[in-house]
Amino acid sequence: MKKTGIKDENIDRQIIAIHKAIAIKLLARTELLEQVKQRLKDNRELGKINYSQFINWYSIIEMIDDPETFINAMTEDTPYMRKIRRKTPFIGILTEEERRIAIEQDAIGVTASIETLL
């Protein structure tokens, strides 16, 4: 089993915070889901993600009608999810400012919310 260092743990924690912010924004602006679905399809066709990753992300997107489940799936802290979040299909959902706020709030222990992100 691969050992992870503090740096990797910090990066993974930040990526989870970013994905929580992404989930919250997608819940507020579901019209953004179409671009995510298209990016997923494009990444699959280009070989950037494998079929398992495609199905995993697509299944998570389909959970959007259950906000708590959707957020939990987007932020699940497992080795597999840590791995696939590194090649996220959610590029372009958050602005740079929203991304910065999500990371800063996580660093000080504040839970992200729609109000603080938007």
mmCIF file of C-alpha atoms in Angstrom:
data_model
loop_
_atom_site.group_PDB
_atom_site.id
_atom_site.type_symbol
_atom_site.label_atom_id
_atom_site.label_comp_id
_atom_site.label_asym_id
_atom_site.label_seq_id
_atom_site.Cartn_x
_atom_site.Cartn_y
_atom_site.Cartn_z
ATOM 1 C CA MET A 1 0.000 0.000 0.000
ATOM 2 C CA LYS A 2 1.285 3.437 -0.936
ATOM 3 C CA LYS A 3 2.101 5.736 1.942
ATOM 4 C CA THR A 4 0.836 9.279 1.693
ATOM 5 C CA GLY A 5 2.615 12.221 3.152
ATOM 6 C CA ILE A 6 1.299 15.327 4.857
ATOM 7 C CA LYS A 7 1.500 17.233 1.572
ATOM 8 C CA ASP A 8 -0.702 14.649 -0.193
ATOM 9 C CA GLU A 9 -3.154 14.666 2.710
ATOM 10 C CA ASN A 10 -3.390 18.478 2.554
ATOM 11 C CA ILE A 11 -3.932 18.402 -1.205
ATOM 12 C CA ASP A 12 -6.613 15.720 -0.857
ATOM 13 C CA ARG A 13 -8.335 17.732 1.870
ATOM 14 C CA GLN A 14 -8.341 20.818 -0.355
ATOM 15 C CA ILE A 15 -9.667 18.816 -3.307
ATOM 16 C CA ILE A 16 -12.488 17.488 -1.116
ATOM 17 C CA ALA A 17 -13.307 21.063 -0.005
ATOM 18 C CA ILE A 18 -13.374 22.158 -3.642
ATOM 19 C CA HIS A 19 -15.646 19.250 -4.583
ATOM 20 C CA LYS A 20 -17.998 20.101 -1.742
ATOM 21 C CA ALA A 21 -18.195 23.647 -3.081
ATOM 22 C CA ILE A 22 -18.773 22.271 -6.578
ATOM 23 C CA ALA A 23 -21.582 20.056 -5.279
ATOM 24 C CA ILE A 24 -23.231 22.996 -3.514
ATOM 25 C CA LYS A 25 -22.998 25.147 -6.641
ATOM 26 C CA LEU A 26 -24.405 22.372 -8.847
ATOM 27 C CA LEU A 27 -27.330 21.959 -6.456
ATOM 28 C CA ALA A 28 -28.026 25.687 -6.830
ATOM 29 C CA ARG A 29 -27.396 25.776 -10.594
ATOM 30 C CA THR A 30 -28.395 22.415 -12.067
ATOM 31 C CA GLU A 31 -28.126 23.797 -15.603
ATOM 32 C CA LEU A 32 -24.341 23.392 -15.201
ATOM 33 C CA LEU A 33 -24.761 19.611 -15.126
ATOM 34 C CA GLU A 34 -25.002 19.408 -18.912
ATOM 35 C CA GLN A 35 -21.459 20.720 -19.370
ATOM 36 C CA VAL A 36 -20.217 18.218 -16.766
ATOM 37 C CA LYS A 37 -21.971 15.330 -18.527
ATOM 38 C CA GLN A 38 -20.501 16.411 -21.862
ATOM 39 C CA ARG A 39 -17.004 16.695 -20.383
ATOM 40 C CA LEU A 40 -17.400 13.214 -18.887
ATOM 41 C CA LYS A 41 -18.379 11.795 -22.282
ATOM 42 C CA ASP A 42 -15.518 13.635 -24.006
ATOM 43 C CA ASN A 43 -12.981 12.447 -21.411
ATOM 44 C CA ARG A 44 -14.192 8.868 -21.813
ATOM 45 C CA GLU A 45 -13.960 9.039 -25.612
ATOM 46 C CA LEU A 46 -10.474 10.578 -25.432
ATOM 47 C CA GLY A 47 -9.288 7.903 -22.974
ATOM 48 C CA LYS A 48 -8.642 10.428 -20.204
ATOM 49 C CA ILE A 49 -10.799 8.395 -17.814
ATOM 50 C CA ASN A 50 -11.654 4.722 -17.791
ATOM 51 C CA TYR A 51 -15.137 3.219 -17.895
ATOM 52 C CA SER A 52 -15.227 2.669 -14.129
ATOM 53 C CA GLN A 53 -14.472 6.341 -13.465
ATOM 54 C CA PHE A 54 -17.049 7.417 -16.061
ATOM 55 C CA ILE A 55 -19.775 5.270 -14.471
ATOM 56 C CA ASN A 56 -18.801 6.408 -10.982
ATOM 57 C CA TRP A 57 -19.031 10.120 -11.814
ATOM 58 C CA TYR A 58 -22.186 9.683 -13.868
ATOM 59 C CA SER A 59 -23.820 7.778 -10.997
ATOM 60 C CA ILE A 60 -22.895 10.568 -8.588
ATOM 61 C CA ILE A 61 -24.389 13.179 -10.916
ATOM 62 C CA GLU A 62 -27.616 11.171 -11.015
ATOM 63 C CA MET A 63 -27.873 11.555 -7.204
ATOM 64 C CA ILE A 64 -28.369 15.322 -7.443
ATOM 65 C CA ASP A 65 -32.057 15.028 -6.508
ATOM 66 C CA ASP A 66 -30.941 13.913 -3.043
ATOM 67 C CA PRO A 67 -28.659 16.778 -1.920
ATOM 68 C CA GLU A 68 -27.181 15.069 1.148
ATOM 69 C CA THR A 69 -26.358 11.884 -0.765
ATOM 70 C CA PHE A 70 -24.968 13.919 -3.661
ATOM 71 C CA ILE A 71 -22.651 15.962 -1.424
ATOM 72 C CA ASN A 72 -21.562 12.841 0.489
ATOM 73 C CA ALA A 73 -20.758 11.034 -2.770
ATOM 74 C CA MET A 74 -18.808 14.013 -4.139
ATOM 75 C CA THR A 75 -16.738 14.244 -0.952
ATOM 76 C CA GLU A 76 -16.373 10.571 -0.028
ATOM 77 C CA ASP A 77 -12.940 10.123 1.525
ATOM 78 C CA THR A 78 -11.821 6.787 0.121
ATOM 79 C CA PRO A 79 -8.643 5.917 -1.778
ATOM 80 C CA TYR A 80 -10.619 5.432 -5.007
ATOM 81 C CA MET A 81 -12.425 8.778 -4.747
ATOM 82 C CA ARG A 82 -9.197 10.568 -3.783
ATOM 83 C CA LYS A 83 -7.653 9.112 -6.948
ATOM 84 C CA ILE A 84 -10.427 10.008 -9.373
ATOM 85 C CA ARG A 85 -10.973 13.499 -7.956
ATOM 86 C CA ARG A 86 -7.434 14.266 -9.164
ATOM 87 C CA LYS A 87 -8.869 14.044 -12.730
ATOM 88 C CA THR A 88 -12.163 15.773 -11.998
ATOM 89 C CA PRO A 89 -14.737 16.344 -14.737
ATOM 90 C CA PHE A 90 -15.955 19.435 -12.853
ATOM 91 C CA ILE A 91 -13.392 21.857 -14.281
ATOM 92 C CA GLY A 92 -14.837 25.312 -14.850
ATOM 93 C CA ILE A 93 -17.748 24.974 -12.428
ATOM 94 C CA LEU A 94 -16.205 27.175 -9.751
ATOM 95 C CA THR A 95 -14.700 30.542 -10.420
ATOM 96 C CA GLU A 96 -11.178 31.089 -9.113
ATOM 97 C CA GLU A 97 -12.680 33.205 -6.306
ATOM 98 C CA GLU A 98 -15.147 30.441 -5.318
ATOM 99 C CA ARG A 99 -12.315 27.919 -5.333
ATOM 100 C CA ARG A 100 -10.158 30.164 -3.132
ATOM 101 C CA ILE A 101 -13.012 30.720 -0.668
ATOM 102 C CA ALA A 102 -13.688 26.966 -0.425
ATOM 103 C CA ILE A 103 -10.032 26.244 0.367
ATOM 104 C CA GLU A 104 -9.753 29.109 2.865
ATOM 105 C CA GLN A 105 -12.953 28.121 4.654
ATOM 106 C CA ASP A 106 -11.778 24.522 4.887
ATOM 107 C CA ALA A 107 -8.433 25.685 6.286
ATOM 108 C CA ILE A 108 -10.185 27.526 9.129
ATOM 109 C CA GLY A 109 -12.813 24.833 9.667
ATOM 110 C CA VAL A 110 -15.817 26.653 8.200
ATOM 111 C CA THR A 111 -18.359 24.532 6.355
ATOM 112 C CA ALA A 112 -19.028 25.797 2.836
ATOM 113 C CA SER A 113 -22.526 26.974 2.021
ATOM 114 C CA ILE A 114 -24.253 28.360 -1.014
ATOM 115 C CA GLU A 115 -24.364 31.805 0.570
ATOM 116 C CA THR A 116 -20.639 31.966 1.209
ATOM 117 C CA LEU A 117 -19.761 30.622 -2.232
ATOM 118 C CA LEU A 118 -22.115 32.561 -4.453
#
